[in-house]
């Protein structure tokens, strides 16, 4: 049976033993996609960053190494956030970024309306949320839209080439990178992971 990726009970059990794991690509590879957009953003102001479904990734450490400290990592499983703190402390000797228990499909309940971010990122969290159906993904997207600062955007990594093919999506979507998956044999078909840039639609 497939894993219940949309259920918190699955993640609680998984994170009880998992200390570090990267979805789809390494944090370094993902950061190489994100950084040019982040640098352009930071020409105007220091960036406030939100990582959705941080899990046991070390992505936040890559932001910190680049000098970004206004990073909020959210997950609805407290064990994941503790793993994140441990990874940061192991790398830097202290914890300076934020770790917040929050449901990425209910961001409006977990953050006040005036809490805005310049950059929102996720590594395959959209795929886990999508296991709960289109409605869950739209709730996630609406929450992200409501908490983006003016000029802000969302960069999302997914295994699906049609992840954001939703009529009511409040974003314009652009594919900014395709990462080939490893092949077992040279004759295997080409399969990619997809990195999306989402900018709020203009009303």
Backbone as ProteinMPNN parsed JSONL, in Angstrom:
{"seq_chain_A": "XXXXXXXXXXXXXXXXXXXXXXXXXXXXXXXXXXXXXXXXXXXXXXXXXXXXXXXXXXXXXXXXXXXXXXXXXXXXXXXXXXXXXXXXXXXXXXXXXXXXXXXXXXXXXXXXXXXXXXXXXXXXXXXXXXXXXXXXXXXXXXXXXXXXXXXXXXXXXXXXXXXXXXXXXXXXXXXXXXXXXXXXXXXXXXXXXXXXXXXXXXX", "coords_chain_A": {"N_chain_A": [[0.838, -1.197, 0.0], [0.453, 2.323, -0.701], [2.286, 4.947, 0.968], [0.854, 6.957, 3.589], [1.044, 9.877, 2.97], [-0.273, 12.255, 3.407], [-1.11, 12.251, 5.995], [-0.714, 13.126, 9.397], [-0.01, 11.265, 11.304], [1.547, 9.407, 9.941], [3.924, 10.869, 9.487], [4.735, 11.44, 12.094], [5.417, 8.921, 13.061], [7.446, 8.301, 11.251], [9.408, 10.344, 11.667], [10.205, 9.763, 14.191], [12.358, 8.137, 14.087], [13.861, 8.961, 11.903], [16.489, 11.095, 11.07], [17.608, 12.741, 9.141], [16.828, 13.61, 5.858], [16.51, 13.993, 2.345], [14.258, 15.161, -0.022], [13.683, 14.286, -3.344], [15.815, 16.016, -4.607], [19.145, 17.062, -3.646], [19.691, 19.48, -1.014], [21.631, 21.311, -1.75], [21.517, 21.227, -4.561], [18.905, 22.152, -4.987], [19.136, 24.68, -3.873], [20.818, 25.882, -5.712], [19.114, 26.416, -7.768], [17.27, 28.14, -6.597], [18.775, 30.323, -5.649], [19.584, 32.398, -7.609], [17.146, 33.781, -8.028], [16.61, 34.605, -5.475], [18.765, 36.301, -4.951], [18.223, 38.38, -6.739], [15.887, 39.32, -5.612], [16.832, 40.234, -3.182], [18.175, 42.523, -3.819], [16.515, 44.575, -3.424], [15.608, 44.44, -0.765], [16.362, 42.915, 2.46], [15.662, 39.454, 2.565], [12.771, 37.755, 3.716], [12.115, 34.489, 4.564], [10.157, 31.588, 4.051], [9.962, 28.224, 4.742], [8.161, 25.501, 3.73], [6.886, 22.626, 5.241], [9.306, 21.538, 6.402], [10.465, 19.233, 7.44], [12.996, 16.766, 7.77], [14.982, 17.905, 6.339], [18.044, 19.629, 5.417], [17.917, 22.107, 4.296], [17.49, 24.661, 5.357], [19.948, 25.221, 6.512], [21.548, 25.793, 4.336], [20.501, 28.204, 3.494], [21.245, 29.75, 5.699], [24.048, 29.615, 5.568], [24.469, 31.234, 3.406], [23.968, 33.656, 4.467], [21.374, 34.32, 5.132], [19.169, 34.824, 7.632], [16.617, 35.333, 8.455], [14.623, 33.177, 8.45], [11.913, 31.06, 8.43], [10.913, 27.972, 9.419], [8.491, 25.595, 8.848], [6.446, 22.951, 10.023], [3.989, 20.438, 10.57], [4.537, 18.504, 12.344], [5.982, 18.208, 15.385], [8.337, 16.741, 15.974], [9.795, 16.843, 13.605], [10.592, 19.5, 13.511], [12.249, 19.618, 15.713], [14.288, 17.97, 14.791], [15.217, 19.646, 12.771], [16.224, 21.829, 14.235], [18.302, 20.48, 15.52], [19.945, 19.845, 13.325], [20.695, 22.405, 12.495], [22.051, 23.333, 14.79], [24.134, 21.477, 14.911], [25.564, 22.192, 12.649], [26.256, 24.89, 13.023], [26.586, 25.482, 15.683], [24.713, 26.828, 17.166], [21.255, 27.938, 17.373], [19.507, 29.948, 15.281], [17.564, 30.44, 13.457], [13.975, 30.266, 12.847], [11.556, 27.925, 14.053], [8.505, 26.565, 13.545], [5.493, 25.144, 14.597], [3.1, 24.309, 12.362], [0.365, 23.89, 10.111], [0.603, 23.384, 6.75], [-1.55, 23.559, 5.088], [-3.238, 25.196, 6.382], [-2.393, 27.832, 6.797], [-3.395, 30.378, 7.281], [-4.568, 30.137, 9.721], [-2.443, 29.808, 11.401], [-0.651, 31.893, 11.154], [-0.61, 35.42, 11.615], [-2.527, 37.91, 9.746], [-0.828, 40.005, 8.919], [1.653, 38.911, 8.711], [4.158, 38.424, 6.575], [6.003, 37.037, 3.818], [8.894, 37.118, 1.737], [9.933, 35.139, 0.131], [8.792, 31.917, -0.465], [9.363, 28.504, -0.031], [9.35, 25.06, -1.019], [10.215, 21.62, -0.845], [8.916, 19.239, -2.433], [6.816, 19.139, -0.662], [4.372, 19.923, -1.638], [3.668, 17.669, -3.065], [3.165, 15.736, -1.096], [1.004, 16.984, 0.211], [-0.821, 16.971, -1.867], [-1.644, 14.373, -1.912], [-3.823, 14.379, -0.326], [-5.779, 15.385, -1.914], [-7.212, 17.709, -4.362], [-8.455, 19.884, -3.133], [-7.079, 20.234, -0.716], [-4.551, 21.018, -1.687], [-5.223, 23.432, -2.919], [-6.012, 24.897, -0.678], [-3.553, 25.112, 0.586], [-2.15, 26.628, -1.363], [-3.667, 28.99, -1.379], [-3.221, 29.928, 1.213], [-0.459, 30.397, 1.093], [-0.433, 32.42, -0.838], [-1.765, 34.46, 0.575], [0.116, 35.146, 2.436], [2.322, 36.148, 1.194], [4.639, 38.713, 0.636], [4.476, 41.917, -1.067], [5.681, 41.627, -4.307], [6.805, 39.225, -3.736], [7.393, 35.615, -4.06], [6.861, 32.102, -4.779], [8.72, 29.153, -4.732], [8.696, 25.922, -5.821], [9.316, 22.461, -5.599], [8.648, 19.491, -7.348], [7.608, 16.115, -8.13], [5.838, 15.944, -10.145], [4.731, 16.766, -13.404], [2.484, 18.187, -13.783], [1.641, 19.436, -11.498], [0.539, 21.869, -10.61], [-1.693, 22.296, -12.153], [-4.364, 23.584, -11.864], [-7.551, 24.994, -11.88], [-8.455, 27.062, -10.169], [-6.205, 28.124, -9.069], [-4.339, 30.62, -7.416], [-2.117, 31.744, -8.711], [0.309, 32.604, -11.207], [2.143, 30.344, -13.12], [5.369, 29.072, -13.711], [7.696, 26.92, -15.186], [10.883, 26.547, -14.038], [13.054, 24.929, -13.885], [14.177, 21.662, -14.769], [14.996, 18.648, -13.421], [16.808, 15.814, -14.143], [15.969, 12.483, -13.25], [17.82, 9.834, -11.618], [19.013, 7.127, -13.667], [18.602, 3.618, -13.976], [19.333, 2.08, -16.112], [20.84, 2.866, -19.267], [19.008, 2.869, -21.293], [16.62, 3.493, -20.144], [13.638, 5.505, -19.923], [13.552, 9.133, -20.083], [13.019, 10.842, -17.119], [11.801, 13.419, -15.044], [12.282, 15.723, -12.29], [10.413, 18.55, -11.299], [10.74, 22.026, -11.123], [9.04, 24.763, -9.968], [8.162, 28.179, -10.438], [6.139, 30.369, -8.814], [4.123, 33.097, -9.112], [2.006, 35.568, -7.673], [-1.233, 35.969, -9.13], [-2.302, 38.823, -10.94], [-4.863, 40.921, -9.896]], "CA_chain_A": [[0.0, 0.0, 0.0], [1.244, 3.558, -0.691], [2.375, 5.638, 2.256], [-0.166, 7.976, 3.841], [1.844, 11.094, 3.08], [-1.088, 13.396, 3.824], [-1.534, 12.058, 7.384], [0.302, 13.486, 10.38], [0.425, 10.057, 12.012], [2.644, 8.822, 9.16], [5.142, 11.638, 9.694], [5.156, 11.281, 13.485], [6.112, 7.63, 13.157], [8.672, 8.353, 10.449], [10.4, 11.231, 12.257], [10.66, 9.208, 15.462], [13.669, 7.515, 13.865], [14.589, 9.617, 10.825], [17.173, 12.315, 11.516], [17.928, 13.591, 8.001], [16.407, 13.03, 4.578], [16.254, 14.995, 1.323], [13.285, 14.744, -1.024], [13.877, 14.502, -4.778], [17.188, 16.439, -4.907], [19.852, 17.57, -2.479], [19.477, 20.892, -0.717], [22.578, 22.08, -2.549], [20.984, 21.337, -5.918], [17.729, 23.02, -4.941], [19.602, 26.036, -3.601], [21.399, 26.437, -6.934], [17.977, 26.916, -8.549], [16.616, 29.217, -5.861], [19.622, 31.466, -5.302], [19.518, 33.556, -8.507], [15.91, 34.529, -7.776], [16.745, 35.203, -4.15], [19.696, 37.419, -5.064], [17.504, 39.478, -7.39], [14.944, 39.833, -4.62], [17.552, 40.909, -2.098], [18.664, 43.822, -4.258], [15.559, 45.565, -2.948], [15.475, 44.386, 0.696], [16.688, 41.59, 3.006], [14.537, 38.557, 2.323], [12.147, 36.914, 4.737], [11.932, 33.218, 3.867], [9.324, 30.57, 4.689], [10.092, 26.87, 4.203], [6.965, 24.729, 4.033], [7.134, 21.202, 5.407], [10.771, 21.442, 6.448], [10.843, 17.846, 7.677], [14.361, 16.558, 8.262], [15.912, 18.474, 5.365], [19.003, 20.617, 5.906], [17.842, 23.26, 3.404], [17.633, 25.899, 6.119], [21.374, 25.477, 6.74], [22.092, 26.408, 3.136], [20.13, 29.621, 3.559], [22.062, 30.421, 6.716], [25.419, 29.751, 5.07], [24.474, 32.36, 2.468], [23.739, 34.885, 5.212], [19.948, 34.57, 5.368], [18.791, 34.371, 8.974], [15.176, 35.496, 8.637], [14.084, 31.959, 7.844], [10.933, 30.371, 9.258], [10.692, 26.596, 8.972], [7.241, 25.11, 9.422], [6.019, 21.571, 9.843], [2.956, 20.185, 11.585], [5.034, 17.475, 13.239], [7.039, 18.797, 16.229], [9.592, 15.995, 15.878], [10.54, 17.332, 12.45], [11.196, 20.775, 13.865], [13.37, 19.325, 16.603], [15.373, 17.503, 13.918], [15.758, 20.826, 12.097], [17.066, 22.55, 15.207], [19.515, 19.69, 15.722], [20.789, 19.996, 12.148], [21.281, 23.748, 12.527], [23.009, 23.41, 15.89], [25.307, 20.677, 14.544], [26.321, 22.887, 11.616], [26.681, 26.246, 13.377], [26.825, 25.612, 17.117], [23.584, 27.479, 17.82], [20.017, 27.968, 16.584], [19.109, 31.343, 15.083], [16.373, 30.481, 12.612], [12.725, 29.975, 13.549], [10.922, 26.634, 13.793], [7.127, 26.823, 13.967], [4.499, 24.105, 14.332], [2.02, 24.866, 11.554], [-0.177, 23.058, 9.037], [0.776, 24.171, 5.529], [-2.858, 23.753, 4.456], [-4.017, 26.089, 7.251], [-1.467, 28.901, 7.172], [-4.131, 31.54, 7.787], [-4.86, 29.889, 11.141], [-1.202, 29.731, 12.168], [0.079, 33.152, 11.039], [-1.501, 36.58, 11.523], [-2.619, 38.431, 8.37], [0.266, 40.91, 8.573], [2.917, 38.145, 8.638], [4.409, 38.265, 5.142], [7.296, 36.493, 3.441], [9.328, 37.453, 0.385], [10.169, 33.894, -0.595], [8.281, 30.671, 0.112], [9.945, 27.358, -0.732], [9.093, 23.699, -0.517], [10.787, 20.504, -1.588], [7.993, 18.113, -2.555], [5.689, 19.205, 0.282], [3.149, 19.964, -2.453], [3.321, 16.304, -3.455], [2.54, 15.104, 0.065], [-0.305, 17.612, 0.408], [-1.706, 16.563, -2.961], [-2.215, 13.059, -1.588], [-5.104, 14.662, 0.306], [-6.72, 15.857, -2.915], [-7.069, 19.048, -4.931], [-8.896, 20.895, -2.174], [-5.978, 20.476, 0.219], [-3.517, 21.779, -2.378], [-5.721, 24.797, -3.105], [-5.931, 25.572, 0.619], [-2.142, 25.442, 0.768], [-1.807, 27.709, -2.277], [-4.327, 30.213, -0.929], [-2.493, 30.393, 2.387], [0.813, 30.967, 0.637], [-0.732, 33.712, -1.491], [-2.142, 35.451, 1.578], [1.253, 35.502, 3.276], [3.424, 36.645, 0.377], [4.812, 40.158, 0.576], [4.448, 42.471, -2.418], [6.874, 41.25, -5.059], [7.276, 37.913, -3.313], [7.038, 34.481, -4.904], [6.943, 30.75, -4.228], [9.452, 28.199, -5.555], [8.244, 24.609, -5.369], [9.88, 21.308, -6.295], [7.669, 18.409, -7.393], [7.865, 15.049, -9.097], [4.744, 15.954, -11.123], [4.785, 17.783, -14.452], [1.188, 18.881, -13.824], [1.254, 19.611, -10.1], [-0.243, 23.08, -10.374], [-2.713, 22.435, -13.195], [-5.603, 23.768, -11.112], [-8.256, 26.153, -12.426], [-8.629, 28.132, -9.192], [-4.914, 28.461, -8.475], [-4.161, 32.078, -7.429], [-0.746, 32.023, -9.138], [0.848, 32.295, -12.522], [3.123, 29.277, -12.885], [6.422, 28.92, -14.705], [8.712, 25.897, -14.918], [12.193, 27.198, -14.109], [14.121, 23.914, -13.955], [13.84, 20.241, -14.808], [16.142, 17.875, -12.969], [16.624, 14.411, -14.516], [16.116, 11.49, -12.193], [18.841, 8.829, -11.962], [18.587, 5.977, -14.463], [19.232, 2.33, -13.701], [19.918, 1.65, -17.388], [20.9, 3.962, -20.231], [17.825, 2.812, -22.157], [15.429, 3.925, -19.409], [13.118, 6.785, -20.419], [13.877, 10.322, -19.308], [12.035, 11.256, -16.119], [12.323, 14.642, -14.432], [11.649, 16.48, -11.222], [10.02, 19.837, -11.855], [10.811, 23.154, -10.196], [8.079, 25.769, -10.401], [8.138, 29.526, -9.883], [4.746, 30.801, -8.739], [3.923, 34.507, -8.756], [0.567, 35.846, -7.509], [-1.943, 36.547, -10.257], [-2.733, 40.212, -10.752], [-6.332, 41.025, -9.92]], "C_chain_A": [[0.878, 1.255, 0.0], [1.236, 4.194, 0.682], [1.308, 6.711, 2.363], [0.506, 9.327, 4.048], [1.039, 12.292, 3.582], [-1.479, 13.332, 5.301], [-0.396, 12.368, 8.354], [0.829, 12.268, 11.111], [1.577, 9.37, 11.27], [3.956, 9.535, 9.474], [5.643, 11.528, 11.131], [5.944, 9.979, 13.643], [7.441, 7.671, 12.409], [9.763, 9.158, 11.142], [10.868, 10.758, 13.63], [12.047, 8.593, 15.308], [14.5, 8.233, 12.805], [15.212, 10.925, 11.312], [17.519, 13.248, 10.367], [17.527, 12.879, 6.713], [16.113, 14.166, 3.609], [15.315, 14.428, 0.261], [13.716, 15.222, -2.413], [15.311, 14.901, -5.137], [17.834, 16.922, -3.616], [19.502, 19.035, -2.243], [20.408, 21.77, -1.536], [22.06, 22.279, -3.969], [19.784, 22.273, -5.97], [18.148, 24.471, -4.741], [20.189, 26.677, -4.853], [20.312, 26.969, -7.867], [17.398, 28.17, -7.906], [17.463, 30.484, -5.801], [19.578, 32.619, -6.294], [18.265, 34.412, -8.293], [15.99, 35.249, -6.434], [17.681, 36.407, -4.194], [19.031, 38.626, -5.715], [16.532, 40.128, -6.417], [15.655, 40.685, -3.581], [18.229, 42.201, -2.536], [17.766, 44.933, -3.727], [15.485, 45.603, -1.426], [15.967, 43.027, 1.177], [15.453, 40.69, 2.942], [14.079, 37.851, 3.593], [11.674, 35.643, 4.049], [11.083, 32.275, 4.706], [9.545, 29.244, 3.987], [8.912, 26.036, 4.679], [7.289, 23.247, 4.132], [8.621, 20.908, 5.458], [11.26, 20.03, 6.727], [12.225, 17.716, 8.281], [15.397, 17.0, 7.225], [16.888, 19.433, 6.046], [18.988, 21.881, 5.041], [18.056, 24.569, 4.154], [19.104, 26.24, 6.372], [22.031, 26.128, 5.521], [21.707, 27.879, 3.06], [21.031, 30.356, 4.556], [23.5, 30.613, 6.239], [25.553, 30.913, 4.087], [24.156, 33.681, 3.159], [22.294, 35.223, 5.488], [19.555, 33.973, 6.718], [17.308, 34.515, 9.252], [14.46, 34.37, 7.905], [13.148, 31.309, 8.851], [10.65, 29.011, 8.652], [9.429, 26.067, 9.641], [7.017, 23.647, 9.073], [4.936, 21.313, 10.879], [3.339, 19.065, 12.539], [6.181, 18.047, 14.084], [8.365, 18.055, 16.164], [10.442, 16.475, 14.704], [11.264, 18.626, 12.787], [12.371, 20.587, 14.818], [14.565, 18.801, 15.807], [16.022, 18.693, 13.212], [16.656, 21.632, 13.008], [18.386, 21.811, 15.431], [20.478, 19.835, 14.551], [21.448, 21.375, 12.127], [22.35, 23.852, 13.614], [24.288, 22.63, 15.548], [26.183, 21.409, 13.534], [26.94, 24.187, 12.098], [26.948, 26.449, 14.865], [25.724, 26.32, 17.871], [22.373, 27.42, 16.898], [19.563, 29.415, 16.497], [17.894, 31.484, 14.177], [15.153, 30.05, 13.418], [12.163, 28.629, 13.092], [9.526, 26.681, 14.401], [6.238, 25.628, 13.607], [3.33, 24.741, 13.592], [1.636, 23.862, 10.477], [-0.117, 23.87, 7.749], [-0.53, 24.341, 4.757], [-3.753, 24.672, 5.273], [-3.165, 27.275, 7.7], [-2.188, 30.117, 7.751], [-4.513, 31.371, 9.252], [-3.608, 30.002, 12.004], [-0.365, 31.004, 12.118], [-0.913, 34.306, 10.96], [-1.483, 37.154, 10.113], [-1.445, 39.313, 7.967], [1.628, 40.215, 8.54], [3.16, 37.787, 7.173], [5.834, 37.772, 4.903], [7.613, 36.875, 1.995], [9.494, 36.222, -0.485], [9.584, 32.738, 0.205], [8.865, 29.527, -0.709], [9.388, 26.067, -0.16], [9.746, 22.693, -1.443], [9.831, 19.321, -1.475], [6.906, 18.09, -1.477], [4.377, 19.257, -0.485], [2.718, 18.564, -2.873], [2.636, 15.565, -2.307], [1.145, 15.664, 0.294], [-1.292, 17.142, -0.649], [-2.279, 15.167, -2.768], [-3.57, 13.208, -0.901], [-6.133, 15.238, -0.634], [-6.504, 17.304, -3.32], [-7.446, 20.139, -3.95], [-7.791, 21.244, -1.193], [-4.889, 21.316, -0.432], [-3.96, 23.224, -2.596], [-5.715, 25.572, -1.793], [-4.493, 25.998, 0.904], [-1.763, 26.65, -0.089], [-2.426, 29.033, -1.843], [-3.622, 30.786, 0.289], [-1.159, 31.016, 2.021], [0.575, 32.34, 0.015], [-1.017, 34.793, -0.453], [-0.96, 35.932, 2.416], [2.508, 35.836, 2.473], [3.455, 38.166, 0.433], [4.699, 40.626, -0.871], [5.768, 42.164, -3.116], [7.43, 39.885, -4.702], [6.815, 36.804, -4.236], [7.326, 33.177, -4.173], [7.719, 29.888, -5.218], [9.208, 26.811, -4.982], [8.839, 23.516, -6.243], [8.909, 20.135, -6.208], [8.122, 17.326, -8.352], [6.859, 15.085, -10.254], [4.907, 17.088, -12.13], [3.488, 18.58, -14.546], [0.706, 19.207, -12.416], [0.323, 20.8, -9.891], [-1.268, 23.343, -11.48], [-4.1, 22.475, -12.542], [-6.272, 25.056, -11.568], [-8.297, 27.328, -11.448], [-7.318, 28.554, -8.524], [-4.677, 29.974, -8.548], [-2.758, 32.517, -7.847], [-0.603, 31.83, -10.635], [2.042, 31.375, -12.306], [4.096, 29.186, -14.057], [7.353, 27.802, -14.276], [10.079, 26.543, -15.1], [13.344, 26.199, -14.154], [13.495, 22.535, -14.054], [15.102, 19.476, -14.432], [15.934, 16.411, -13.336], [16.82, 13.48, -13.328], [17.174, 10.467, -12.607], [18.235, 7.656, -12.738], [19.319, 4.729, -13.998], [19.929, 1.783, -14.939], [19.884, 2.826, -18.359], [19.659, 4.02, -21.106], [16.545, 3.238, -21.444], [14.95, 5.267, -19.939], [13.538, 7.938, -19.51], [12.713, 10.673, -18.391], [12.642, 12.42, -15.343], [11.582, 14.991, -13.141], [11.492, 17.908, -11.729], [10.089, 20.915, -10.785], [9.978, 24.3, -10.771], [8.33, 27.104, -9.695], [6.696, 30.02, -9.962], [4.697, 32.256, -8.278], [2.426, 34.781, -8.651], [-0.034, 36.447, -8.775], [-2.355, 37.982, -9.935], [-4.248, 40.281, -10.86], [-6.796, 42.013, -10.991]], "O_chain_A": [[1.936, 1.261, 0.629], [0.303, 4.009, 1.463], [0.904, 7.304, 1.363], [0.535, 9.855, 5.159], [1.61, 13.24, 4.123], [-2.11, 14.258, 5.811], [0.738, 11.929, 8.159], [1.996, 12.238, 11.501], [2.478, 8.815, 11.899], [4.979, 8.889, 9.7], [6.852, 11.522, 11.362], [6.999, 9.947, 14.277], [8.444, 7.136, 12.883], [10.911, 8.72, 11.206], [11.83, 11.3, 14.173], [12.819, 8.531, 16.265], [15.726, 8.122, 12.809], [14.527, 11.761, 11.901], [17.709, 14.443, 10.592], [17.842, 11.707, 6.506], [15.537, 15.183, 3.994], [15.553, 13.35, -0.284], [14.06, 16.385, -2.619], [15.964, 14.19, -5.901], [17.153, 17.16, -2.619], [19.071, 19.739, -3.157], [20.019, 22.854, -1.969], [22.154, 23.376, -4.518], [19.661, 23.087, -6.884], [17.591, 25.379, -5.358], [20.071, 27.888, -5.039], [20.565, 27.871, -8.665], [17.076, 29.14, -8.592], [16.934, 31.592, -5.891], [19.536, 33.767, -5.85], [18.333, 35.638, -8.37], [15.494, 36.366, -6.285], [17.42, 37.421, -3.546], [19.249, 39.762, -5.295], [16.377, 41.35, -6.407], [15.148, 41.723, -3.155], [18.801, 42.907, -1.704], [18.19, 46.081, -3.596], [15.319, 46.676, -0.845], [15.992, 42.075, 0.397], [14.34, 41.127, 3.232], [14.883, 37.415, 4.418], [10.925, 35.699, 3.074], [11.264, 32.175, 5.92], [9.343, 29.139, 2.777], [8.69, 25.883, 5.881], [7.892, 22.675, 3.224], [9.138, 20.127, 4.659], [12.354, 19.66, 6.299], [12.588, 18.461, 9.191], [16.536, 16.533, 7.229], [16.599, 19.979, 7.11], [19.953, 22.646, 5.055], [18.719, 25.478, 3.654], [19.466, 27.415, 6.439], [22.961, 26.922, 5.663], [22.5, 28.707, 2.612], [21.516, 31.453, 4.276], [24.1, 31.661, 6.48], [26.625, 31.502, 3.955], [24.084, 34.719, 2.501], [22.001, 36.294, 6.02], [19.607, 32.758, 6.91], [16.787, 33.895, 10.178], [13.792, 34.579, 6.893], [13.537, 31.038, 9.988], [10.203, 28.909, 7.51], [9.315, 26.091, 10.866], [7.353, 23.18, 7.985], [4.961, 21.906, 11.957], [2.571, 18.712, 13.433], [7.248, 18.341, 13.544], [9.419, 18.678, 16.288], [11.669, 16.51, 14.797], [12.414, 18.823, 12.394], [13.366, 21.307, 14.74], [15.712, 19.138, 16.102], [17.244, 18.739, 13.072], [17.731, 22.071, 12.598], [19.448, 22.427, 15.521], [21.688, 19.936, 14.751], [22.623, 21.498, 11.781], [23.429, 24.397, 13.379], [25.392, 23.076, 15.861], [27.406, 21.267, 13.554], [28.022, 24.562, 11.647], [27.482, 27.485, 15.26], [25.781, 26.412, 19.098], [22.457, 26.912, 15.779], [19.268, 30.041, 17.515], [17.266, 32.543, 14.14], [15.279, 29.534, 14.528], [12.273, 28.247, 11.927], [9.373, 26.817, 15.615], [6.23, 25.165, 12.466], [2.647, 25.612, 14.132], [2.466, 23.09, 9.997], [-0.725, 24.937, 7.665], [-0.609, 25.182, 3.863], [-4.904, 24.905, 4.902], [-3.217, 27.673, 8.864], [-1.647, 30.806, 8.616], [-4.754, 32.357, 9.948], [-3.7, 30.263, 13.204], [0.532, 31.186, 12.941], [-1.95, 34.185, 10.307], [-0.537, 36.919, 9.36], [-1.096, 39.366, 6.788], [2.651, 40.875, 8.358], [2.457, 36.953, 6.603], [6.745, 38.054, 5.681], [6.724, 36.946, 1.147], [9.23, 36.254, -1.687], [9.846, 32.598, 1.399], [8.863, 29.575, -1.939], [9.01, 25.988, 1.009], [9.819, 22.888, -2.656], [9.923, 18.512, -0.552], [6.151, 17.121, -1.388], [3.375, 18.698, -0.037], [1.524, 18.303, -3.019], [1.652, 14.856, -2.515], [0.204, 14.91, 0.542], [-2.47, 16.939, -0.355], [-3.283, 14.813, -3.386], [-4.371, 12.274, -0.894], [-7.246, 15.553, -0.215], [-5.72, 18.029, -2.707], [-6.827, 21.203, -3.933], [-7.588, 22.415, -0.872], [-4.357, 22.231, 0.196], [-3.151, 24.143, -2.47], [-5.443, 26.772, -1.786], [-4.245, 27.098, 1.397], [-1.131, 27.587, 0.399], [-1.783, 30.079, -1.929], [-3.443, 31.999, 0.388], [-0.775, 32.046, 2.575], [1.291, 33.299, 0.306], [-0.553, 35.924, -0.595], [-1.023, 36.996, 3.033], [3.619, 35.811, 3.003], [2.424, 38.825, 0.295], [4.814, 39.822, -1.797], [6.842, 42.417, -2.571], [8.413, 39.435, -5.292], [5.955, 37.014, -5.092], [7.944, 33.154, -3.108], [7.414, 29.887, -6.411], [9.477, 26.554, -3.808], [8.865, 23.629, -7.469], [8.406, 19.819, -5.13], [8.911, 17.571, -9.265], [7.005, 14.346, -11.227], [5.187, 18.227, -11.756], [3.405, 19.544, -15.308], [-0.498, 19.251, -12.164], [-0.592, 20.73, -9.07], [-1.659, 24.487, -11.709], [-4.89, 21.537, -12.654], [-5.624, 26.101, -11.633], [-8.183, 28.479, -11.869], [-7.334, 29.267, -7.52], [-4.8, 30.56, -9.624], [-2.267, 33.547, -7.387], [-1.289, 31.012, -11.247], [2.856, 31.604, -11.411], [3.703, 29.218, -15.223], [7.757, 27.745, -13.115], [10.402, 27.03, -16.184], [14.483, 26.576, -14.429], [12.428, 22.275, -13.498], [16.15, 19.643, -15.056], [14.961, 15.81, -12.879], [17.721, 13.669, -12.511], [17.402, 10.253, -13.797], [17.098, 7.252, -12.494], [20.505, 4.774, -13.669], [20.962, 1.12, -14.85], [19.002, 3.68, -18.278], [19.293, 5.084, -21.605], [15.492, 3.335, -22.075], [15.764, 6.088, -20.362], [13.838, 7.746, -18.331], [11.57, 10.787, -18.832], [13.831, 12.419, -15.024], [10.43, 14.611, -12.934], [12.323, 18.411, -12.485], [9.567, 20.747, -9.683], [10.186, 24.74, -11.902], [8.665, 27.144, -8.511], [6.108, 30.082, -11.042], [5.17, 32.596, -7.194], [1.652, 34.274, -9.463], [0.564, 37.314, -9.412], [-2.709, 38.303, -8.801], [-4.838, 39.759, -11.806], [-7.997, 42.227, -11.154]]}, "name": "protein", "num_of_chains": 1, "seq": "XXXXXXXXXXXXXXXXXXXXXXXXXXXXXXXXXXXXXXXXXXXXXXXXXXXXXXXXXXXXXXXXXXXXXXXXXXXXXXXXXXXXXXXXXXXXXXXXXXXXXXXXXXXXXXXXXXXXXXXXXXXXXXXXXXXXXXXXXXXXXXXXXXXXXXXXXXXXXXXXXXXXXXXXXXXXXXXXXXXXXXXXXXXXXXXXXXXXXXXXXXX"}
